[in-house]
CSV table of C-alpha atoms in Angstrom, one decimal:
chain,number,residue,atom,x,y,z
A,19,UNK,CA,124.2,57.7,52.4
A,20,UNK,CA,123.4,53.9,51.6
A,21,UNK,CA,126.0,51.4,52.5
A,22,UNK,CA,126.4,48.3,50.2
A,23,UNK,CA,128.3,45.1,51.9
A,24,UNK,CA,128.3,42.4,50.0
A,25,UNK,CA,129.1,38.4,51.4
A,26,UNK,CA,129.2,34.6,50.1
A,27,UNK,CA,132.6,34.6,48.1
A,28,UNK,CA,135.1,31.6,47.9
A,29,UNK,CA,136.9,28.8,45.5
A,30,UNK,CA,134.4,26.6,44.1
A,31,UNK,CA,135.4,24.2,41.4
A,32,UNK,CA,133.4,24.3,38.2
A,33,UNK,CA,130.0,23.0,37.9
A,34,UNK,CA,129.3,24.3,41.7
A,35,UNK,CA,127.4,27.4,42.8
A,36,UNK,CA,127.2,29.7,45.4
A,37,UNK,CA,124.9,32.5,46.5
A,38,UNK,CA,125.9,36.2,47.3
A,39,UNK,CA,124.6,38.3,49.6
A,40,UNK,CA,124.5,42.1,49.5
A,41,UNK,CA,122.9,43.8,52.8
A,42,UNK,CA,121.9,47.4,52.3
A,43,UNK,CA,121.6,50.2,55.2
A,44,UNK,CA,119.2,52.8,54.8
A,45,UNK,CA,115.2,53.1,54.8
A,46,UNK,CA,114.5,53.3,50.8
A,47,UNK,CA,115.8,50.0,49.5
A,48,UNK,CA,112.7,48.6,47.9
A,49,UNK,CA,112.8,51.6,46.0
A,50,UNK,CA,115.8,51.0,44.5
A,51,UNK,CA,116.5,48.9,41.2
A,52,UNK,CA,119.7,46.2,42.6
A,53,UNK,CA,122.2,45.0,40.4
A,54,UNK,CA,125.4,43.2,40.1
A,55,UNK,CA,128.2,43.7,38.4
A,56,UNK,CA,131.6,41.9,38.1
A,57,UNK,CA,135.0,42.9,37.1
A,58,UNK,CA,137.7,40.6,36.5
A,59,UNK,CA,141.1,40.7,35.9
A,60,UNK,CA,142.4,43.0,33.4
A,61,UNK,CA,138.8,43.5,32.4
A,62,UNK,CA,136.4,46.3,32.4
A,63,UNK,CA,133.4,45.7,34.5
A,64,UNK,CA,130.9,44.1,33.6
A,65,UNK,CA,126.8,44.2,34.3
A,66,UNK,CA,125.7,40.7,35.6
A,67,UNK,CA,121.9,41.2,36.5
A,68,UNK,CA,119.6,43.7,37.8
A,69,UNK,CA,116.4,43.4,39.5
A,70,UNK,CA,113.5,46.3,40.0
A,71,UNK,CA,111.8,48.1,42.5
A,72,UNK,CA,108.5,45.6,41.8
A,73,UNK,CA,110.7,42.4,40.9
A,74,UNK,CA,111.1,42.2,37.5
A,75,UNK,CA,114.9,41.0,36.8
A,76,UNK,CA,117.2,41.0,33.9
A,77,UNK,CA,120.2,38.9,33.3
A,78,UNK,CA,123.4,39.1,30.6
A,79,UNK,CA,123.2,36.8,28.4
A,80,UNK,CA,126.6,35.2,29.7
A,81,UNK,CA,124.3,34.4,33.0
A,82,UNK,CA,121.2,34.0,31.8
A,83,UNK,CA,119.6,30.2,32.8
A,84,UNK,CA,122.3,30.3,35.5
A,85,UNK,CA,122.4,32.7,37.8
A,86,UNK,CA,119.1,34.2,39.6
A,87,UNK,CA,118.9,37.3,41.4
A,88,UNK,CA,116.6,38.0,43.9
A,89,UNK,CA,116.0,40.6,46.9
A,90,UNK,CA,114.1,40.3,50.0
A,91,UNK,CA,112.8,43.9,51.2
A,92,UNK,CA,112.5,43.0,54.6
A,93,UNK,CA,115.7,42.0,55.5
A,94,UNK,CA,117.3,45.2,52.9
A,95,UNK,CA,119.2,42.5,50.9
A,96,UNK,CA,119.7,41.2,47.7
A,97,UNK,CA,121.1,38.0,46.6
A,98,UNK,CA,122.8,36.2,43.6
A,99,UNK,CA,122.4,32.4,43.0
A,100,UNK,CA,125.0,31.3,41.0
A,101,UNK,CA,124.9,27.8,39.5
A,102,UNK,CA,126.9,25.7,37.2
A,103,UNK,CA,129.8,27.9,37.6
A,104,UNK,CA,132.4,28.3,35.1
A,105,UNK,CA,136.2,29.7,35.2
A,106,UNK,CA,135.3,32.7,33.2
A,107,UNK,CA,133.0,33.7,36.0
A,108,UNK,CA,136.2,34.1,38.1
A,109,UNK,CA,135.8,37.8,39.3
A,110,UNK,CA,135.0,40.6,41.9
A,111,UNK,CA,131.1,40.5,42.5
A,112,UNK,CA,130.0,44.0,43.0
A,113,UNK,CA,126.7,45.3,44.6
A,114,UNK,CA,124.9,48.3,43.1
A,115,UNK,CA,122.0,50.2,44.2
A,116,UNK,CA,120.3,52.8,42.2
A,117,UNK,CA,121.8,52.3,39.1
A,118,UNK,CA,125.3,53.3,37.7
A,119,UNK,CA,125.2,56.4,39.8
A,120,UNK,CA,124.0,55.4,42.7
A,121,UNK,CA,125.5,53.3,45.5
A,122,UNK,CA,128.6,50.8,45.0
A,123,UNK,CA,130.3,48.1,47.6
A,124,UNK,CA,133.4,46.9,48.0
A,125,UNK,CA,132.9,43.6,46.3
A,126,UNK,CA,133.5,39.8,47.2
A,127,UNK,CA,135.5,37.6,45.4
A,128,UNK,CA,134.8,34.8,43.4
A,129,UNK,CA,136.8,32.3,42.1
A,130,UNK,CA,136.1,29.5,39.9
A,131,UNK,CA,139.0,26.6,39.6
A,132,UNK,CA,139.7,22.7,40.0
């Protein structure tokens, strides 16, 4: 079983950024494609960005120019640089591992307001 814990939430006023961390347990991480979703209010959730197993990454459009994902295989996390936030990025940040199926955590929140 692969446990997903995700860090680096908080207030931020619009225009800053912050960077999420997700650290993953378990011995086949860099196997895994990472991705991060979000899900605010009211709203079903969304796919943010994804990166593979050999680094490649992908982004919503919403994000893209952004935010940056990135993982580091030898520390079994992946992160999410988020700049120039906006309030519509207000949400809960949630880590996934091996795809829709796969492994979920609990999510951080992140809220974007003056």
């Amino acid at each position: 079983q692969v446990q997903l814990v995700e860090s680096g939430g908080g207030l931020v006023q619009p225009g800053g950024s912050l960077r999420l961390s997700c650290a993953a347990s378990g011995s086949r991480f860099s196997l895994y494609t990472m991705g991060w979703y979000r899900q605010a209010p009211g709203k079903q959730r969304e796919w943010v960005a994804s990166i593979g197993s050999g680094g490649i990454t992908d982004y919503a459009s919403s994000v893209k120019g952004r935010f940056t994902i990135s993982r580091d295989n030898a520390k079994n996390t992946v992160y999410l640089q988020m700049n120039s936030l906006k309030p519509e990025d207000t949400a809960v940040y949630i880590c996934n591992g091996d795809g829709r199926n796969g492994y979920w955590g609990q999510g951080t929140q992140v809220t974007v307001s003056s």
